[in-house]
Coordinates of C-alpha atoms and ligand atoms in Angstrom, one line a residue:
M2 CA 75.4 42.6 -10.8
T3 CA 76.0 46.1 -12.3
N4 CA 79.3 47.6 -13.2
S5 CA 79.5 50.8 -11.1
A6 CA 82.0 52.3 -13.6
S7 CA 79.5 52.4 -16.5
P8 CA 77.6 55.7 -17.1
A9 CA 73.9 55.7 -16.1
P10 CA 71.8 54.8 -19.2
F11 CA 70.3 57.9 -20.8
P12 CA 66.5 58.0 -20.2
K13 CA 65.5 58.0 -23.9
R14 CA 61.8 58.0 -23.2
R15 CA 61.5 61.5 -22.0
T16 CA 61.4 64.8 -23.9
L17 CA 64.8 66.3 -24.3
R18 CA 64.8 69.9 -23.2
S19 CA 68.3 71.1 -22.7
G20 CA 71.7 71.2 -24.4
S21 CA 73.1 68.5 -22.2
D22 CA 70.0 66.3 -22.9
L23 CA 70.7 66.6 -26.7
V24 CA 74.4 66.1 -26.3
Q25 CA 73.9 63.0 -24.1
A26 CA 71.4 61.6 -26.7
G27 CA 74.1 62.1 -29.4
L28 CA 72.0 64.8 -31.3
A29 CA 74.4 67.7 -30.8
E30 CA 78.2 68.0 -30.4
P31 CA 79.3 68.7 -26.7
G32 CA 80.5 72.2 -27.6
R33 CA 77.0 73.3 -28.5
A34 CA 75.2 72.6 -25.2
A35 CA 75.6 76.2 -23.9
L36 CA 74.4 77.7 -27.2
I37 CA 71.4 75.4 -27.2
D38 CA 70.5 76.5 -23.7
R39 CA 70.9 80.2 -24.7
A40 CA 68.5 79.7 -27.6
G41 CA 66.2 77.7 -25.4
G42 CA 66.0 80.6 -23.0
I43 CA 64.4 82.6 -25.8
F44 CA 62.2 79.9 -27.3
P45 CA 62.0 76.5 -25.5
V46 CA 63.8 73.4 -26.8
A47 CA 61.8 70.2 -26.8
V48 CA 62.5 67.0 -28.7
T49 CA 60.1 64.1 -28.1
P50 CA 61.4 60.5 -27.7
H51 CA 59.7 59.7 -31.0
L52 CA 61.6 62.5 -32.8
A53 CA 64.8 61.6 -31.1
D54 CA 64.4 58.0 -32.3
Q55 CA 64.0 59.2 -35.9
M56 CA 66.7 61.9 -35.8
A57 CA 70.5 61.9 -36.4
A58 CA 72.8 64.8 -35.6
G59 CA 72.7 67.4 -38.4
D60 CA 69.9 65.8 -40.5
V61 CA 66.7 67.5 -41.7
L62 CA 64.9 66.7 -38.4
A63 CA 67.8 68.0 -36.2
R64 CA 67.8 71.2 -38.3
Q65 CA 64.1 71.8 -37.5
F66 CA 64.3 71.0 -33.8
V67 CA 67.9 71.5 -32.5
P68 CA 68.9 75.2 -32.2
E69 CA 71.8 76.4 -34.4
G70 CA 74.1 79.4 -33.8
E71 CA 72.3 81.5 -36.4
E72 CA 69.2 81.5 -34.2
L73 CA 71.1 83.9 -31.8
A74 CA 72.4 86.2 -34.6
A75 CA 71.1 89.7 -35.3
D76 CA 68.0 89.4 -37.6
A77 CA 67.1 92.8 -39.0
A78 CA 64.1 91.5 -40.9
G79 CA 62.7 89.6 -37.9
R80 CA 59.4 90.8 -36.4
S81 CA 58.0 89.8 -33.0
D82 CA 54.5 89.4 -34.4
P83 CA 55.3 88.3 -38.0
I84 CA 51.8 87.8 -39.4
G85 CA 50.1 90.5 -37.3
D86 CA 48.1 88.2 -35.0
K87 CA 47.8 90.9 -32.3
A88 CA 45.9 93.3 -34.6
H89 CA 43.1 90.6 -34.9
A90 CA 43.0 89.3 -31.3
P91 CA 39.8 90.7 -29.7
L92 CA 40.4 88.5 -26.6
R93 CA 42.8 85.8 -25.5
G94 CA 42.4 82.6 -27.5
I95 CA 40.8 84.2 -30.6
I96 CA 42.5 85.5 -33.8
H97 CA 39.7 86.9 -36.1
R98 CA 41.4 88.0 -39.3
Y99 CA 38.8 87.1 -41.9
P100 CA 35.1 87.7 -41.7
D101 CA 33.8 84.1 -42.0
R102 CA 36.5 82.2 -40.0
L103 CA 38.7 82.5 -37.0
L104 CA 41.4 80.8 -35.0
L105 CA 40.6 79.4 -31.6
T106 CA 43.8 78.7 -29.6
P107 CA 43.0 76.9 -26.3
L108 CA 46.7 76.4 -25.6
L109 CA 50.1 77.5 -26.9
V110 CA 51.9 74.3 -26.2
C111 CA 53.4 71.7 -28.6
P112 CA 55.1 68.3 -28.0
A113 CA 58.3 69.6 -29.7
Y114 CA 59.3 73.1 -30.7
C115 CA 60.1 73.9 -34.4
R116 CA 63.0 76.4 -34.4
F117 CA 61.3 78.3 -37.3
C118 CA 58.0 78.7 -35.5
F119 CA 56.2 81.8 -36.6
R120 CA 54.5 82.1 -33.1
R121 CA 57.7 81.6 -31.2
E122 CA 57.1 84.7 -29.2
S123 CA 53.9 83.2 -27.7
V124 CA 54.1 79.4 -28.2
G125 CA 55.7 77.5 -25.3
Q126 CA 56.0 80.7 -23.2
K127 CA 54.3 81.7 -19.9
D128 CA 50.5 81.5 -19.5
A129 CA 50.3 79.1 -22.4
V130 CA 47.0 77.6 -21.5
L131 CA 43.6 79.4 -21.4
S132 CA 41.9 79.3 -18.1
D133 CA 38.3 78.0 -17.9
A134 CA 36.9 81.5 -17.8
E135 CA 39.1 82.6 -20.8
L136 CA 38.0 79.5 -22.9
D137 CA 34.4 80.2 -22.0
A138 CA 34.8 83.8 -23.1
A139 CA 36.4 82.7 -26.4
L140 CA 33.6 80.3 -27.1
A141 CA 31.0 82.9 -26.2
Y142 CA 32.7 85.2 -28.8
I143 CA 32.1 82.6 -31.5
E144 CA 28.5 82.1 -30.4
S145 CA 27.9 85.9 -30.6
H146 CA 29.3 86.2 -34.1
P147 CA 26.9 84.6 -36.6
E148 CA 29.2 85.3 -39.5
I149 CA 31.7 82.6 -38.2
W150 CA 31.3 79.7 -40.6
E151 CA 34.5 77.9 -39.8
V152 CA 36.5 77.6 -36.6
I153 CA 40.2 76.6 -36.8
L154 CA 41.5 75.0 -33.7
S155 CA 45.2 75.9 -33.6
G156 CA 47.8 77.0 -31.1
G157 CA 50.3 75.6 -30.2
D158 CA 48.7 72.2 -30.9
P159 CA 45.1 71.6 -30.0
L160 CA 45.8 67.8 -29.8
M161 CA 47.9 68.5 -26.7
L162 CA 44.6 69.2 -24.8
P163 CA 43.4 66.6 -22.4
T164 CA 40.9 64.4 -24.2
R165 CA 38.0 65.5 -22.0
R166 CA 38.7 69.2 -22.5
L167 CA 39.0 68.6 -26.3
R168 CA 35.7 66.7 -26.3
A169 CA 34.1 69.6 -24.4
I170 CA 35.3 72.2 -26.8
M171 CA 34.1 70.1 -29.8
A172 CA 30.7 69.7 -28.2
R173 CA 30.3 73.4 -27.6
L174 CA 31.3 74.2 -31.2
E175 CA 28.9 71.5 -32.5
S176 CA 26.1 73.3 -30.6
I177 CA 26.7 76.6 -32.4
P178 CA 24.2 76.6 -35.3
H179 CA 26.2 79.0 -37.6
V180 CA 29.5 77.0 -37.2
A181 CA 29.6 74.6 -40.2
V182 CA 33.2 73.5 -40.2
I183 CA 35.8 72.7 -37.5
R184 CA 39.4 72.5 -38.7
I185 CA 42.1 71.0 -36.5
H186 CA 45.7 72.2 -37.2
T187 CA 48.2 69.7 -35.7
R188 CA 51.7 68.4 -35.8
V189 CA 51.2 65.8 -33.1
P190 CA 51.1 62.8 -35.5
V191 CA 54.6 63.7 -36.6
L192 CA 56.0 64.8 -33.2
D193 CA 54.4 62.3 -30.8
P194 CA 52.2 59.8 -32.7
A195 CA 51.7 57.7 -29.5
R196 CA 49.4 60.5 -28.3
M197 CA 47.0 59.8 -31.2
T198 CA 44.9 57.3 -29.3
L199 CA 41.5 56.2 -30.4
A200 CA 40.1 58.1 -27.5
L201 CA 41.8 61.3 -28.6
I202 CA 40.7 60.8 -32.2
G203 CA 37.2 59.9 -30.9
A204 CA 37.0 63.3 -29.2
L205 CA 37.1 65.0 -32.6
D206 CA 33.8 63.2 -33.6
S207 CA 31.2 65.8 -34.5
A208 CA 28.0 66.3 -36.4
K209 CA 29.7 69.2 -38.0
A210 CA 32.3 68.8 -40.9
V211 CA 35.7 68.2 -39.2
Y212 CA 38.9 68.5 -41.2
A213 CA 42.5 67.9 -39.9
V214 CA 45.5 69.7 -41.3
L215 CA 48.8 68.0 -40.7
H216 CA 52.0 70.2 -40.5
C217 CA 54.7 68.1 -42.2
N218 CA 57.9 69.4 -43.9
H219 CA 59.8 66.4 -45.1
A220 CA 59.1 62.8 -46.0
A221 CA 61.6 61.8 -43.2
E222 CA 58.8 62.9 -40.8
L223 CA 56.5 60.2 -42.1
S224 CA 57.5 57.3 -39.8
A225 CA 55.4 54.1 -39.6
E226 CA 53.9 55.4 -36.4
T227 CA 53.0 58.8 -38.0
R228 CA 51.5 57.0 -41.0
A229 CA 49.4 54.8 -38.7
A230 CA 48.2 57.8 -36.7
C231 CA 47.1 59.6 -39.9
A232 CA 45.4 56.5 -41.2
A233 CA 43.4 56.2 -37.9
V234 CA 42.2 59.8 -38.3
I235 CA 41.1 59.2 -41.9
K236 CA 39.5 56.0 -40.9
A237 CA 37.5 57.9 -38.3
G238 CA 36.0 59.9 -41.2
I239 CA 38.1 63.0 -40.9
P240 CA 39.6 64.2 -44.2
V241 CA 43.3 65.1 -43.7
L242 CA 45.1 67.9 -45.6
S243 CA 48.7 69.0 -45.1
Q244 CA 50.6 72.2 -44.7
T245 CA 54.3 72.5 -45.3
V246 CA 56.7 75.4 -44.5
L247 CA 59.3 76.0 -47.2
L248 CA 62.6 75.9 -45.2
A249 CA 66.1 76.5 -46.4
G250 CA 68.2 73.4 -45.7
V251 CA 65.2 71.2 -45.1
N252 CA 63.0 71.1 -48.2
D253 CA 64.0 73.9 -50.6
D254 CA 64.6 71.7 -53.6
A255 CA 62.2 70.2 -56.1
Q256 CA 63.1 66.5 -55.5
T257 CA 62.6 66.8 -51.7
L258 CA 59.2 68.5 -52.2
E259 CA 58.2 66.0 -54.8
T260 CA 59.0 63.0 -52.6
L261 CA 57.0 64.6 -49.7
L262 CA 54.0 65.6 -51.7
R263 CA 53.7 62.2 -53.4
A264 CA 54.1 60.4 -50.1
L265 CA 51.3 62.5 -48.5
V266 CA 48.9 61.9 -51.4
A267 CA 49.6 58.2 -51.3
M268 CA 48.6 58.4 -47.6
R269 CA 45.3 60.0 -48.7
I270 CA 46.4 63.4 -47.4
K271 CA 45.7 66.3 -49.8
P272 CA 48.5 68.9 -49.9
Y273 CA 46.9 72.2 -49.0
Y274 CA 49.5 74.9 -48.3
L275 CA 53.2 75.5 -49.0
H276 CA 53.9 78.4 -46.7
H277 CA 56.6 81.0 -47.6
P278 CA 58.5 81.2 -44.3
D279 CA 57.4 84.1 -42.0
L280 CA 59.7 86.7 -40.6
A281 CA 59.9 85.3 -37.1
P282 CA 62.9 86.7 -35.2
G283 CA 66.0 84.4 -35.2
T284 CA 64.8 82.4 -38.2
A285 CA 66.8 84.1 -41.0
H286 CA 68.7 80.9 -41.7
F287 CA 65.4 79.1 -42.7
R288 CA 64.3 81.8 -45.1
V289 CA 64.1 81.1 -48.8
P290 CA 63.8 84.0 -51.4
L291 CA 60.3 84.3 -52.8
A292 CA 61.7 83.9 -56.4
R293 CA 63.2 80.6 -55.3
G294 CA 59.8 79.4 -54.0
R295 CA 58.1 80.4 -57.2
A296 CA 60.7 78.6 -59.3
L297 CA 60.1 75.5 -57.2
M298 CA 56.4 75.6 -57.7
R299 CA 57.0 76.0 -61.4
A300 CA 59.2 73.0 -61.4
L301 CA 56.6 70.9 -59.6
R302 CA 53.8 71.8 -62.1
G303 CA 53.6 69.1 -64.8
R304 CA 56.1 66.9 -62.9
L305 CA 53.4 66.1 -60.3
S306 CA 49.7 65.3 -60.5
G307 CA 47.3 68.1 -59.7
L308 CA 46.4 66.2 -56.6
C309 CA 49.9 66.8 -55.2
Q310 CA 49.9 70.6 -55.8
P311 CA 49.7 72.8 -52.7
D312 CA 49.0 76.5 -52.9
Y313 CA 52.2 78.5 -52.3
V314 CA 51.1 81.2 -49.9
L315 CA 52.5 84.2 -48.1
D316 CA 51.1 85.7 -44.9
I317 CA 51.5 89.5 -45.5
P318 CA 53.3 91.0 -42.5
G319 CA 51.1 93.4 -40.5
G320 CA 48.1 91.1 -40.4
F321 CA 46.8 91.6 -43.9
G322 CA 46.2 87.9 -44.4
K323 CA 47.4 85.1 -46.6
V324 CA 47.7 85.3 -50.4
P325 CA 48.8 82.9 -53.1
V326 CA 52.2 83.9 -54.5
G327 CA 52.8 81.1 -56.9
P328 CA 54.0 81.7 -60.5
D329 CA 51.7 83.5 -63.0
Y330 CA 50.9 81.3 -65.9
A331 CA 48.8 83.8 -67.8
V332 CA 49.7 87.4 -68.3
P333 CA 47.9 90.1 -70.4
A334 CA 49.5 90.4 -73.9
G335 CA 48.0 92.7 -76.6
N336 CA 44.2 92.0 -76.8
G337 CA 44.6 88.6 -75.1
W338 CA 46.8 86.6 -72.9
R339 CA 50.2 84.9 -73.0
V340 CA 49.9 81.5 -71.3
T341 CA 53.0 79.5 -70.3
D342 CA 52.8 75.7 -70.2
W343 CA 54.6 73.5 -67.7
R344 CA 57.6 73.1 -70.0
G345 CA 58.1 76.8 -70.4
G346 CA 56.5 77.1 -73.9
T347 CA 54.3 80.2 -74.4
H348 CA 50.9 80.3 -76.2
A349 CA 48.5 83.1 -77.1
Y350 CA 45.0 82.8 -75.7
P351 CA 42.2 85.1 -77.0
G352 CA 40.6 87.8 -74.8
G353 CA 38.8 91.0 -75.1
P354 CA 38.8 94.4 -73.3
R355 CA 36.3 93.2 -70.7
D356 CA 38.3 90.0 -70.0
I357 CA 41.6 91.9 -69.7
A358 CA 40.1 94.4 -67.2
G359 CA 38.8 91.5 -65.2
T360 CA 35.2 92.9 -65.3
G361 CA 33.5 89.7 -66.6
P362 CA 30.8 88.0 -64.6
T363 CA 31.8 86.2 -61.5
Ligands
SF4_26 S1 54.1 72.8 -34.3 FE1 53.5 74.8 -35.1 S2 53.0 76.0 -33.3 FE2 54.2 74.2 -32.6 S3 56.3 74.9 -32.6 FE3 56.0 73.9 -34.6 S4 55.4 75.6 -36.0 FE4 55.2 76.4 -33.8

């Protein structure tokens, strides 16, 4: 017999998509529901059941996925196309910024939406999935450009594709002689690890070199399920690297980064990039000064094995590409160099005019 006075149990096993969903799940205070819905009208709100299980109101996961008031504040530095994708998009689904590699984005959908997303103007919005004809045209573009050595499947999240469609894309890429490497950028193992079935992982199998790059910002994202999903990808013969966005209030201190980077390497995941946050609109509350990022990288040097060191990179606004912006350990001094060790001690290193001018053999 049921007690008709008790509230209906909250359906925890569905993605939370509104202010009232988040309030009912205890992940936001009741007074914030309207604000969350306003923010969700600009960039969708989605919190998967897995994330909701890991998250508590106000923690580092909630900060990444539950909108805060600052998201709606004026943001003078924000840009609608923060890394200049549009200047390098010859057709839908292709971003061709560098000569030898490009991004193929078959869909702009993710299981959950990170509030700092640098593609928030296109991800999760209307027309988020390429039609068959558009996908065919994007693949034909790759076929007709023999300089393309590496294809980066990104989005959105390519592991949101139906298994059959993902397998078909992988097969078509495998058939292109000049494509040597296929890279998969994903956050699915963190956001919805149950999606990482052996069938989905099997769809990534290829005669070409396949790498996966996991987006992970905090050790709290590495649940047992996430670890198992990553282990299954590695067991399938796919090396996994990681990328982390440096985010104020989430991971902008040396101890948090150290814990994350050690955990990743212990999972056999090689840290690849630490991204300086991009100038996406409504994300000012996540931005960290560049000088702070450089100081953090300096603090990690020596404290952590070289295996744990990511490249600290900045995507230059306007579409000019990614560059390392970590600290300089060697600067010209007199006829040589002044080199700084990890403790801050400085040392002279000999050089000559040719060396200083950078005209030595490459
Ligand atoms: S997973 Fe990546 S593309 Fe998707 S919302 Fe997060 S940052 Fe944006």
